CSV table of C-alpha atoms in Angstrom, one decimal:
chain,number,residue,atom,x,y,z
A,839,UNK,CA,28.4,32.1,-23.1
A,840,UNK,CA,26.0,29.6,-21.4
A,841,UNK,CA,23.8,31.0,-19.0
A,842,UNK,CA,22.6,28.9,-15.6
A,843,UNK,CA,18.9,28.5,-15.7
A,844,UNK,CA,17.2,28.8,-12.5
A,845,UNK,CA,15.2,25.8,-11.0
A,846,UNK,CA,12.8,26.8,-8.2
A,847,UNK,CA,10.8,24.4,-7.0
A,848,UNK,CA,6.5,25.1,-6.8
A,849,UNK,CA,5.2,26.8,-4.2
A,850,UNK,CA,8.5,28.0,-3.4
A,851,UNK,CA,9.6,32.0,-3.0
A,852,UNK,CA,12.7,32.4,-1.7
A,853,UNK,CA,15.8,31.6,-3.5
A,854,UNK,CA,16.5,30.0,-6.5
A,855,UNK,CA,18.4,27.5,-6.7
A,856,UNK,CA,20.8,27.1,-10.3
A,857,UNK,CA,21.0,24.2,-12.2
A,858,UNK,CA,24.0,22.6,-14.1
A,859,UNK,CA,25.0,24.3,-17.4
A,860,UNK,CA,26.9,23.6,-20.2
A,861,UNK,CA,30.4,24.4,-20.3
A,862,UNK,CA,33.0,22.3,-22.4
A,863,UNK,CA,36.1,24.6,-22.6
A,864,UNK,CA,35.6,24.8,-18.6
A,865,UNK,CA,35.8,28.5,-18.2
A,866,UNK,CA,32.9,30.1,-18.2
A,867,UNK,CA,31.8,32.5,-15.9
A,868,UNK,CA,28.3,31.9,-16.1
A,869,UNK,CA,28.2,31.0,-12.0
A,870,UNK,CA,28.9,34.1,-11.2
A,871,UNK,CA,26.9,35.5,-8.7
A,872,UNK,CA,25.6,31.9,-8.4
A,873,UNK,CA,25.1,30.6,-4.6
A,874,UNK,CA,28.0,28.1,-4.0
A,875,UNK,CA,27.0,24.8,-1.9
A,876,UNK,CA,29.6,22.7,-3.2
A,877,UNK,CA,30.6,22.1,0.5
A,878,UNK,CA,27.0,22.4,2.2
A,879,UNK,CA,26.4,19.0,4.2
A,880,UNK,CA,23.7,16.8,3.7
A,881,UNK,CA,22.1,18.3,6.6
A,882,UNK,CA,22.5,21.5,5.7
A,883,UNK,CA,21.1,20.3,2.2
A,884,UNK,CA,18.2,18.7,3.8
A,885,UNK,CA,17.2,21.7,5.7
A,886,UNK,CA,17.5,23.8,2.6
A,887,UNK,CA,15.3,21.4,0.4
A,888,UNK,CA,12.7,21.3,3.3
A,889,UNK,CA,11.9,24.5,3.3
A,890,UNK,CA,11.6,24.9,-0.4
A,891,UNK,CA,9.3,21.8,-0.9
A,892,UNK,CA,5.6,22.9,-1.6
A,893,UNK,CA,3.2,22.3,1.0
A,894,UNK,CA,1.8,18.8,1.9
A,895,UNK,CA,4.8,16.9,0.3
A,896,UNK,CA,7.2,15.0,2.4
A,897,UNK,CA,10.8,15.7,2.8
A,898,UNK,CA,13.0,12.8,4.2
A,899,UNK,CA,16.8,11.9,5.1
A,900,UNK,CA,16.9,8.0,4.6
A,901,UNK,CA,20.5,6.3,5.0
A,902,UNK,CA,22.0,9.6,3.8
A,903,UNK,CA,20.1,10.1,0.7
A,904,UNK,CA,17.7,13.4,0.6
A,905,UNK,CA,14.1,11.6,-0.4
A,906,UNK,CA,11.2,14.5,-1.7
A,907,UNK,CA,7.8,12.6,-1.7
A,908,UNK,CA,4.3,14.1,-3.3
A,909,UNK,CA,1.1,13.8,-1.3
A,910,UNK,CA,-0.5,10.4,-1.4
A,911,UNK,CA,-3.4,9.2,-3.4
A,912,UNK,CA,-6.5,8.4,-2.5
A,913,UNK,CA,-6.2,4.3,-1.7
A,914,UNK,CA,-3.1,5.4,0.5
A,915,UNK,CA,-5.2,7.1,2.9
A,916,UNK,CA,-8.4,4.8,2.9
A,917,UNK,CA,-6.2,2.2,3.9
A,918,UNK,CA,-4.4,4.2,7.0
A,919,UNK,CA,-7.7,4.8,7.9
A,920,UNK,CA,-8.9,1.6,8.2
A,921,UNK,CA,-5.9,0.3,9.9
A,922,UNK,CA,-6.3,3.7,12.3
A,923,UNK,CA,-10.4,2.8,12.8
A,924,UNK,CA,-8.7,-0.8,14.0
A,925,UNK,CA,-6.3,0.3,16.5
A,926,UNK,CA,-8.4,2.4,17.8
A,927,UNK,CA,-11.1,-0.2,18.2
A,928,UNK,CA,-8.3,-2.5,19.8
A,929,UNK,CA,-7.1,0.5,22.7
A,930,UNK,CA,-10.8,1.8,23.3
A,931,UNK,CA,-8.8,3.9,26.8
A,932,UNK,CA,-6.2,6.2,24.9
A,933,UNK,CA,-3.3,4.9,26.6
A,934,UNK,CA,-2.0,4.5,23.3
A,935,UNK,CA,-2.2,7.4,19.9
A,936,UNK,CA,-2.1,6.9,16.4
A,937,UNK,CA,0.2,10.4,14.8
A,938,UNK,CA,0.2,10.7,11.1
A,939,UNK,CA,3.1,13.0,10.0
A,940,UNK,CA,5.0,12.9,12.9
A,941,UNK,CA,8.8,13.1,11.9
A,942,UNK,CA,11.1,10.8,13.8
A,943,UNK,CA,15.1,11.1,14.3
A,944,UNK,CA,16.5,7.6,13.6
A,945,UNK,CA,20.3,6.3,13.5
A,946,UNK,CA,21.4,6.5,9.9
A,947,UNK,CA,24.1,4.4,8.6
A,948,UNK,CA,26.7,7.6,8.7
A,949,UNK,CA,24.1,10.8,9.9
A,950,UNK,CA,21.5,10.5,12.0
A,951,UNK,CA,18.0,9.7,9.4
A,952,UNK,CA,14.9,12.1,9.7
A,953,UNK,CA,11.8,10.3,8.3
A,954,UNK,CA,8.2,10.5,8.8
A,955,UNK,CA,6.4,7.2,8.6
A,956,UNK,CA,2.7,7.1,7.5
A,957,UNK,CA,1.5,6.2,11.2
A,958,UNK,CA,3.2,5.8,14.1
A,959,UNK,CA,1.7,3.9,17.2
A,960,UNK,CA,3.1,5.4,20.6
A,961,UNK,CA,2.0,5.9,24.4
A,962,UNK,CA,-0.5,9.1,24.8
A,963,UNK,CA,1.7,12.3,25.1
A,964,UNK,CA,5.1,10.6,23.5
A,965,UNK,CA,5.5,13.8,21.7
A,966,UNK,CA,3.8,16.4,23.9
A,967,UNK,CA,6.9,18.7,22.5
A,968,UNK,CA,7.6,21.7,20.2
A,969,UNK,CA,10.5,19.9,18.1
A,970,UNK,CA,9.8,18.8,14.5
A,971,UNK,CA,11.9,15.5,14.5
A,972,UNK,CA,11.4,13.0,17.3
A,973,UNK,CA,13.1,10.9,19.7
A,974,UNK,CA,11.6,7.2,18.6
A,975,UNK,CA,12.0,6.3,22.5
A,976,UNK,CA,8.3,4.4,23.0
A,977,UNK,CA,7.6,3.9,19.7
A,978,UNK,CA,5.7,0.5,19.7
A,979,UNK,CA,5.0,0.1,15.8
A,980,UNK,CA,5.5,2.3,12.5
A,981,UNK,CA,3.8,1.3,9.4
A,982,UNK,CA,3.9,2.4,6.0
A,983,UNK,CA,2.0,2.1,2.5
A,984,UNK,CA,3.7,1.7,-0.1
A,985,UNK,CA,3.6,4.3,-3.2
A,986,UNK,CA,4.9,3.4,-6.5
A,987,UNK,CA,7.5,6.1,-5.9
A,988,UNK,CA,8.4,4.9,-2.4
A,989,UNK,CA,8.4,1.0,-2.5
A,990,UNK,CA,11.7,0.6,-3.0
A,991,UNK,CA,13.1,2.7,0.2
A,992,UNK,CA,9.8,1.3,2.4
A,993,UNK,CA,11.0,-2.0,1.7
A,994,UNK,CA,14.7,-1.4,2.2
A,995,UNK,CA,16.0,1.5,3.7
A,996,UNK,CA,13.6,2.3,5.5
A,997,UNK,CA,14.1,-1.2,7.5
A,998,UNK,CA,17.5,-0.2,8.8
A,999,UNK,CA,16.9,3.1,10.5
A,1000,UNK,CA,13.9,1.6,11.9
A,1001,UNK,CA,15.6,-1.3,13.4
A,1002,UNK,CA,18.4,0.6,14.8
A,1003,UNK,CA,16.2,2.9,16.8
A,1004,UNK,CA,14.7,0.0,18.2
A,1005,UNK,CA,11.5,0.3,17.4
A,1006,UNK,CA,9.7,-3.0,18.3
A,1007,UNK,CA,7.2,-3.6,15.0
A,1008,UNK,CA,7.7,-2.0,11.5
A,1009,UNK,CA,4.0,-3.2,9.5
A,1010,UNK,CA,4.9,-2.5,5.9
A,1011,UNK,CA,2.2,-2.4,3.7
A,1012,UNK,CA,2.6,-3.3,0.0
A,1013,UNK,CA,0.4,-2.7,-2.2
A,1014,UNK,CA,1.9,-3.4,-5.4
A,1015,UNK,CA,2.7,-6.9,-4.4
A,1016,UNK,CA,-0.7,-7.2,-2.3
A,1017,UNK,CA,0.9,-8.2,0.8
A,1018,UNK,CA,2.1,-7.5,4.0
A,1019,UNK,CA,5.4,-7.7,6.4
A,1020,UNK,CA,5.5,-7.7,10.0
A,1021,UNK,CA,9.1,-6.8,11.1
A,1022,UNK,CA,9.7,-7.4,14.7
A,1023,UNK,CA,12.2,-7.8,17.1
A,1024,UNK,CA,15.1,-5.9,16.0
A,1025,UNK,CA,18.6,-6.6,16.4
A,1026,UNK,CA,21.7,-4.4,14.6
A,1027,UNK,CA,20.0,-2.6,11.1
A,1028,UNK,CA,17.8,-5.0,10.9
A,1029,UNK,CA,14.9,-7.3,11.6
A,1030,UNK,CA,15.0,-10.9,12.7
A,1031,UNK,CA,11.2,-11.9,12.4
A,1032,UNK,CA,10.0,-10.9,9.2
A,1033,UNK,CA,6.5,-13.5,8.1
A,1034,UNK,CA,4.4,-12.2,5.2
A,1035,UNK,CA,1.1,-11.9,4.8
A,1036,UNK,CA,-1.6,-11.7,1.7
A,1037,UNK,CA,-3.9,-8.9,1.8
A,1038,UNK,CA,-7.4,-10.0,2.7
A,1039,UNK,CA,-6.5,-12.2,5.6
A,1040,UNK,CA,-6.0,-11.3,9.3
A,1041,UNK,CA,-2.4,-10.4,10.4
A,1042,UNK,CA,-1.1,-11.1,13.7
A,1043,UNK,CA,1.0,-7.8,15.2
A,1044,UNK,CA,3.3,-8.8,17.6
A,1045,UNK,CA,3.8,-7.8,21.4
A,1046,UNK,CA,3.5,-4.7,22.6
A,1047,UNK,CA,0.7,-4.5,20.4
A,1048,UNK,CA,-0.7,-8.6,20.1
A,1049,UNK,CA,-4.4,-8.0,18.1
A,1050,UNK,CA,-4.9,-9.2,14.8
A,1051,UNK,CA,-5.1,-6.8,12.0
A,1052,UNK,CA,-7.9,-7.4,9.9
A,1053,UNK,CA,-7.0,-6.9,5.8
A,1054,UNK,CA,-10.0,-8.0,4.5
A,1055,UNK,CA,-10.9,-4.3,3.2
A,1056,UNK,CA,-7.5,-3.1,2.2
């Protein structure tokens, strides 16, 4: 009789959660006593899967699909800092914040999306709140870095939620193609100004924000 191996994820202490086993005659009992979530939701799922990830790695819910990310390398952060030193050179008053791992609620293409973007630029005391996941309301610009293991959402999937929520600038920053994207001006799931820019030269952001960002360091 096969036997269901548990699979409990680092860090993590409550309970386990089985695996698939092998059962080609289909009547084994070896889920008994196994937790059933054949009919959990994705929410459910996502909640679940949050609280089991270790700490420091990022849990997201992008267009439906549960997305587990590891803490970022070194290069990630030098460059959020840079672009953070920059802002903050730009808004010397405070009227406007830089958050790093603040989680936003965005429209998803079925569910509503929960993501946290690697900066988010908003007025001072946007999220003067005790929730976890955010209204976007006031949001003037989200940016991320891209990761080998998240390039491909960043440069997709991410767009959508991001565009339906209305959030007026999305700077996407890749670093395996050297370049970056300014999205602006959403409309729908999507962006409809979109120019490109090589790393190393200065990028224009857009109103609200209108300073240059300089990529020379990146």
């Amino acid at each position: 009789m096969a036997t269901a191996e548990p699979i409990i994820m680092p860090g993590y202490q409550g309970e386990a959660i089985h695996g698939p086993y092998d059962d080609p005659d289909g009547d084994s009992d070896a889920d008994n006593g196994v937790p059933d979530y054949s009919d959990t939701s994705v929410e459910a799922a996502f909640e679940r899967i949050s609280a089991a990830a270790p700490m420091g790695w990022r849990v997201e819910l992008i267009e439906g699909e549960i997305c587990v990310t590891p803490p970022a390398n070194g290069e990630h952060e030098e460059i959020l800092a840079k672009v953070n030193r920059q802002v903050i050179r730009q808004v010397p008053d405070d009227s406007l914040l830089n958050y790093f791992g603040i989680g936003l609620n965005v429209p998803g293409s079925s569910d509503t999306g929960h993501v946290e973007p690697d900066l988010v630029i908003a007025p001072n005391g946007t999220f003067d709140d005790q929730e976890q996941w955010h209204d976007p309301t006031g949001v003037l610009l989200v940016a991320e870095v891209t990761s080998k293991s998240t390039a491909d959402r960043d440069r997709d999937k991410k767009i959508h939620g991001y565009a339906r929520a209305g959030i007026p600038v999305y700077l996407l920053i890749d670093r395996e193609e050297a370049e970056i994207t300014v999205y602006s001006e959403p409309s729908g799931d999507d962006y409809t100004q979109n120019p490109k820019y090589k790393l190393g030269l200065a990028v224009p952001l857009p109103a609200p924000l209108g300073f240059e960002l300089d990529t020379a360091e990146f």
